[in-house]
Amino acid sequence: MVTVDAAGTYQVLVTATYVDGTECDYLAEAVYTAESAPVFEAIVLEPSFNSSGLYTVEVINITGANPTSEYEFALDDGPFQSSTTFTNVTPGTHTIFGRLASGNCSISEFEIGIIDYPRFFTPNADGFHDTWNIIGLGVDPNLNAKIFIFDRYGKLLKQLSPTSPGWDGTFNGQPMPSNDYWFRVEFTEVDDLGTQRTVNGHFTLKR
């Protein structure tokens, strides 16, 4: 057995000796092409707090052992695709998987976070949307981001940590009524520049 560990063209000379002493040579040639799972990055094309609440993610800087290899990518549990663009991606943390289009070799992955906020919440203790907080802030570099919640008259009701469970819809232990509430968040944009941003918006408390 012959083992190779680098791409290239290899030749093997085999000499056969027969019982009558005759020798014959056989020359075999094989081309070995190195292939691997892709190494890549991903970016979000829209800034955080996009008005639609949906985002476009693009796979970039794709490299591999063989420059001519074709790759395909999948978002979370979705199907693999040849396109490097994913649309209508929701806020939160997502994992992008990459592999050879042939399906050979291992699968590589890249994690990306999208920052946004829930448009409503329902603090009725049913286990669904019971608290409100900014999505995607509770990781570096936003572990110390500042979040403030106000009523319609500008009264501060709560200051939140991005790593906390969130606002439960109360003020001084009393439930706040169904209504629109406002927030201000001071955070670091997840981009190459580390842009410092302040965003204001509003959401609905439903009971």
GROMACS .gro file of C-alpha atoms in nm:
model
  207
    1MET     CA    1   0.000   0.000   0.000
    2VAL     CA    2   0.122   0.349  -0.091
    3THR     CA    3   0.020   0.645   0.126
    4VAL     CA    4   0.042   1.009   0.013
    5ASP     CA    5  -0.025   1.325   0.213
    6ALA     CA    6   0.012   1.603  -0.045
    7ALA     CA    7  -0.166   1.692  -0.367
    8GLY     CA    8   0.008   1.599  -0.692
    9THR     CA    9   0.060   1.336  -0.961
   10TYR     CA   10   0.210   1.008  -0.842
   11GLN     CA   11   0.360   0.714  -1.031
   12VAL     CA   12   0.411   0.363  -0.897
   13LEU     CA   13   0.639   0.114  -1.070
   14VAL     CA   14   0.545  -0.248  -1.009
   15THR     CA   15   0.780  -0.530  -1.113
   16ALA     CA   16   0.632  -0.878  -1.148
   17THR     CA   17   0.864  -1.181  -1.141
   18TYR     CA   18   0.723  -1.504  -1.286
   19VAL     CA   19   0.824  -1.861  -1.197
   20ASP     CA   20   1.037  -1.889  -1.510
   21GLY     CA   21   1.237  -1.580  -1.403
   22THR     CA   22   1.073  -1.342  -1.647
   23GLU     CA   23   1.025  -0.991  -1.513
   24CYS     CA   24   0.767  -0.739  -1.632
   25ASP     CA   25   0.729  -0.379  -1.524
   26TYR     CA   26   0.394  -0.201  -1.483
   27LEU     CA   27   0.373   0.177  -1.440
   28ALA     CA   28   0.061   0.318  -1.274
   29GLU     CA   29  -0.017   0.689  -1.244
   30ALA     CA   30  -0.271   0.864  -1.023
   31VAL     CA   31  -0.359   1.226  -0.953
   32TYR     CA   32  -0.433   1.311  -0.590
   33THR     CA   33  -0.629   1.629  -0.524
   34ALA     CA   34  -0.654   1.756  -0.167
   35GLU     CA   35  -1.004   1.855  -0.054
   36SER     CA   36  -1.145   1.976   0.275
   37ALA     CA   37  -1.448   2.136   0.434
   38PRO     CA   38  -1.456   2.511   0.367
   39VAL     CA   39  -1.320   2.774   0.601
   40PHE     CA   40  -1.550   3.077   0.589
   41GLU     CA   41  -1.707   3.371   0.768
   42ALA     CA   42  -2.055   3.523   0.758
   43ILE     CA   43  -2.193   3.876   0.788
   44VAL     CA   44  -2.536   4.032   0.838
   45LEU     CA   45  -2.607   4.277   0.557
   46GLU     CA   46  -2.850   4.498   0.748
   47PRO     CA   47  -2.770   4.689   1.069
   48SER     CA   48  -2.928   4.574   1.395
   49PHE     CA   49  -3.290   4.675   1.465
   50ASN     CA   50  -3.395   4.651   1.102
   51SER     CA   51  -3.753   4.779   1.073
   52SER     CA   52  -3.881   4.451   0.930
   53GLY     CA   53  -3.721   4.237   1.202
   54LEU     CA   54  -3.579   4.006   0.932
   55TYR     CA   55  -3.223   3.995   0.802
   56THR     CA   56  -2.998   3.879   0.519
   57VAL     CA   57  -2.689   3.672   0.603
   58GLU     CA   58  -2.408   3.625   0.349
   59VAL     CA   59  -2.124   3.372   0.360
   60ILE     CA   60  -1.788   3.535   0.273
   61ASN     CA   61  -1.412   3.466   0.263
   62ILE     CA   62  -1.453   3.104   0.158
   63THR     CA   63  -1.132   2.903   0.131
   64GLY     CA   64  -1.038   2.536   0.118
   65ALA     CA   65  -0.759   2.295   0.038
   66ASN     CA   66  -0.853   2.297  -0.330
   67PRO     CA   67  -0.933   2.637  -0.490
   68THR     CA   68  -1.156   2.468  -0.750
   69SER     CA   69  -1.375   2.284  -0.499
   70GLU     CA   70  -1.746   2.361  -0.491
   71TYR     CA   71  -1.918   2.411  -0.156
   72GLU     CA   72  -2.268   2.434  -0.019
   73PHE     CA   73  -2.406   2.587   0.299
   74ALA     CA   74  -2.696   2.545   0.542
   75LEU     CA   75  -2.846   2.773   0.806
   76ASP     CA   76  -2.923   2.596   1.135
   77ASP     CA   77  -3.138   2.291   1.057
   78GLY     CA   78  -3.222   2.406   0.704
   79PRO     CA   79  -3.125   2.229   0.380
   80PHE     CA   80  -2.784   2.274   0.217
   81GLN     CA   81  -2.777   2.513  -0.079
   82SER     CA   82  -2.524   2.634  -0.335
   83SER     CA   83  -2.617   2.998  -0.274
   84THR     CA   84  -2.410   3.186  -0.014
   85THR     CA   85  -2.703   3.413   0.082
   86PHE     CA   86  -2.978   3.345   0.336
   87THR     CA   87  -3.281   3.576   0.353
   88ASN     CA   88  -3.557   3.639   0.608
   89VAL     CA   89  -3.331   3.534   0.896
   90THR     CA   90  -3.476   3.603   1.240
   91PRO     CA   91  -3.290   3.770   1.532
   92GLY     CA   92  -3.083   3.557   1.768
   93THR     CA   93  -2.785   3.324   1.738
   94HIS     CA   94  -2.754   3.108   1.425
   95THR     CA   95  -2.504   2.851   1.301
   96ILE     CA   96  -2.404   2.824   0.936
   97PHE     CA   97  -2.267   2.490   0.818
   98GLY     CA   98  -2.040   2.440   0.516
   99ARG     CA   99  -1.935   2.129   0.329
  100LEU     CA  100  -1.812   2.006  -0.008
  101ALA     CA  101  -2.095   1.996  -0.262
  102SER     CA  102  -2.005   1.631  -0.319
  103GLY     CA  103  -2.082   1.558   0.044
  104ASN     CA  104  -1.732   1.423   0.109
  105CYS     CA  105  -1.518   1.529   0.405
  106SER     CA  106  -1.631   1.682   0.731
  107ILE     CA  107  -1.864   1.977   0.791
  108SER     CA  108  -1.736   2.314   0.918
  109GLU     CA  109  -1.943   2.578   1.094
  110PHE     CA  110  -1.957   2.947   1.181
  111GLU     CA  111  -2.180   3.113   1.443
  112ILE     CA  112  -2.338   3.454   1.392
  113GLY     CA  113  -2.563   3.671   1.611
  114ILE     CA  114  -2.838   3.912   1.507
  115ILE     CA  115  -2.954   4.185   1.750
  116ASP     CA  116  -3.318   4.295   1.758
  117TYR     CA  117  -3.617   4.310   1.993
  118PRO     CA  118  -3.957   4.138   2.036
  119ARG     CA  119  -4.242   4.355   1.909
  120PHE     CA  120  -4.469   4.233   2.189
  121PHE     CA  121  -4.478   4.014   2.500
  122THR     CA  122  -4.753   3.855   2.711
  123PRO     CA  123  -4.662   3.827   3.082
  124ASN     CA  124  -4.937   3.580   3.175
  125ALA     CA  125  -4.716   3.298   3.310
  126ASP     CA  126  -4.807   3.056   3.031
  127GLY     CA  127  -4.441   2.995   2.944
  128PHE     CA  128  -4.453   3.187   2.615
  129HIS     CA  129  -4.328   3.545   2.574
  130ASP     CA  130  -4.359   3.605   2.949
  131THR     CA  131  -4.071   3.854   2.966
  132TRP     CA  132  -3.921   4.116   2.736
  133ASN     CA  133  -3.553   4.176   2.660
  134ILE     CA  134  -3.333   4.262   2.362
  135ILE     CA  135  -3.249   3.953   2.154
  136GLY     CA  136  -2.885   3.871   2.088
  137LEU     CA  137  -2.721   4.115   2.331
  138GLY     CA  138  -2.617   3.878   2.609
  139VAL     CA  139  -2.282   3.787   2.452
  140ASP     CA  140  -1.949   3.961   2.399
  141PRO     CA  141  -1.907   4.252   2.320
  142ASN     CA  142  -2.247   4.345   2.464
  143LEU     CA  143  -2.246   4.181   2.806
  144ASN     CA  144  -2.259   4.529   2.962
  145ALA     CA  145  -2.501   4.691   2.718
  146LYS     CA  146  -2.762   4.918   2.881
  147ILE     CA  147  -3.136   4.875   2.829
  148PHE     CA  148  -3.400   5.116   2.967
  149ILE     CA  149  -3.779   5.078   2.958
  150PHE     CA  150  -4.018   5.376   2.984
  151ASP     CA  151  -4.390   5.434   2.987
  152ARG     CA  152  -4.559   5.656   2.730
  153TYR     CA  153  -4.485   5.967   2.939
  154GLY     CA  154  -4.112   5.895   2.959
  155LYS     CA  155  -4.108   5.760   3.314
  156LEU     CA  156  -3.830   5.507   3.370
  157LEU     CA  157  -3.983   5.174   3.468
  158LYS     CA  158  -3.687   4.937   3.449
  159GLN     CA  159  -3.319   4.914   3.361
  160LEU     CA  160  -3.226   4.573   3.227
  161SER     CA  161  -2.908   4.373   3.196
  162PRO     CA  162  -2.881   4.199   2.856
  163THR     CA  163  -2.809   3.872   3.041
  164SER     CA  164  -3.115   3.895   3.267
  165PRO     CA  165  -3.444   3.707   3.207
  166GLY     CA  166  -3.596   4.042   3.106
  167TRP     CA  167  -3.882   4.269   3.213
  168ASP     CA  168  -4.183   4.091   3.362
  169GLY     CA  169  -4.424   4.378   3.297
  170THR     CA  170  -4.437   4.512   3.654
  171PHE     CA  171  -4.338   4.836   3.828
  172ASN     CA  172  -4.281   4.835   4.205
  173GLY     CA  173  -4.437   4.490   4.213
  174GLN     CA  174  -4.758   4.597   4.039
  175PRO     CA  175  -4.859   4.473   3.692
  176MET     CA  176  -4.849   4.741   3.425
  177PRO     CA  177  -5.152   4.762   3.194
  178SER     CA  178  -5.168   4.650   2.833
  179ASN     CA  179  -5.014   4.931   2.633
  180ASP     CA  180  -4.718   5.037   2.423
  181TYR     CA  181  -4.390   5.091   2.608
  182TRP     CA  182  -4.068   5.252   2.494
  183PHE     CA  183  -3.706   5.142   2.524
  184ARG     CA  184  -3.357   5.278   2.475
  185VAL     CA  185  -3.058   5.050   2.425
  186GLU     CA  186  -2.690   5.148   2.422
  187PHE     CA  187  -2.479   4.876   2.265
  188THR     CA  188  -2.191   4.785   2.034
  189GLU     CA  189  -2.287   4.699   1.677
  190VAL     CA  190  -2.160   4.358   1.567
  191ASP     CA  191  -1.948   4.483   1.278
  192ASP     CA  192  -1.580   4.519   1.194
  193LEU     CA  193  -1.574   4.871   1.339
  194GLY     CA  194  -1.729   4.803   1.679
  195THR     CA  195  -1.966   5.096   1.625
  196GLN     CA  196  -2.130   5.234   1.940
  197ARG     CA  197  -2.503   5.286   1.887
  198THR     CA  198  -2.808   5.409   2.076
  199VAL     CA  199  -3.144   5.286   1.948
  200ASN     CA  200  -3.492   5.388   2.062
  201GLY     CA  201  -3.810   5.196   1.990
  202HIS     CA  202  -4.135   5.070   2.130
  203PHE     CA  203  -4.313   4.741   2.190
  204THR     CA  204  -4.650   4.621   2.316
  205LEU     CA  205  -4.743   4.458   2.646
  206LYS     CA  206  -5.048   4.238   2.596
  207ARG     CA  207  -5.258   4.090   2.877
   0.00000   0.00000   0.00000
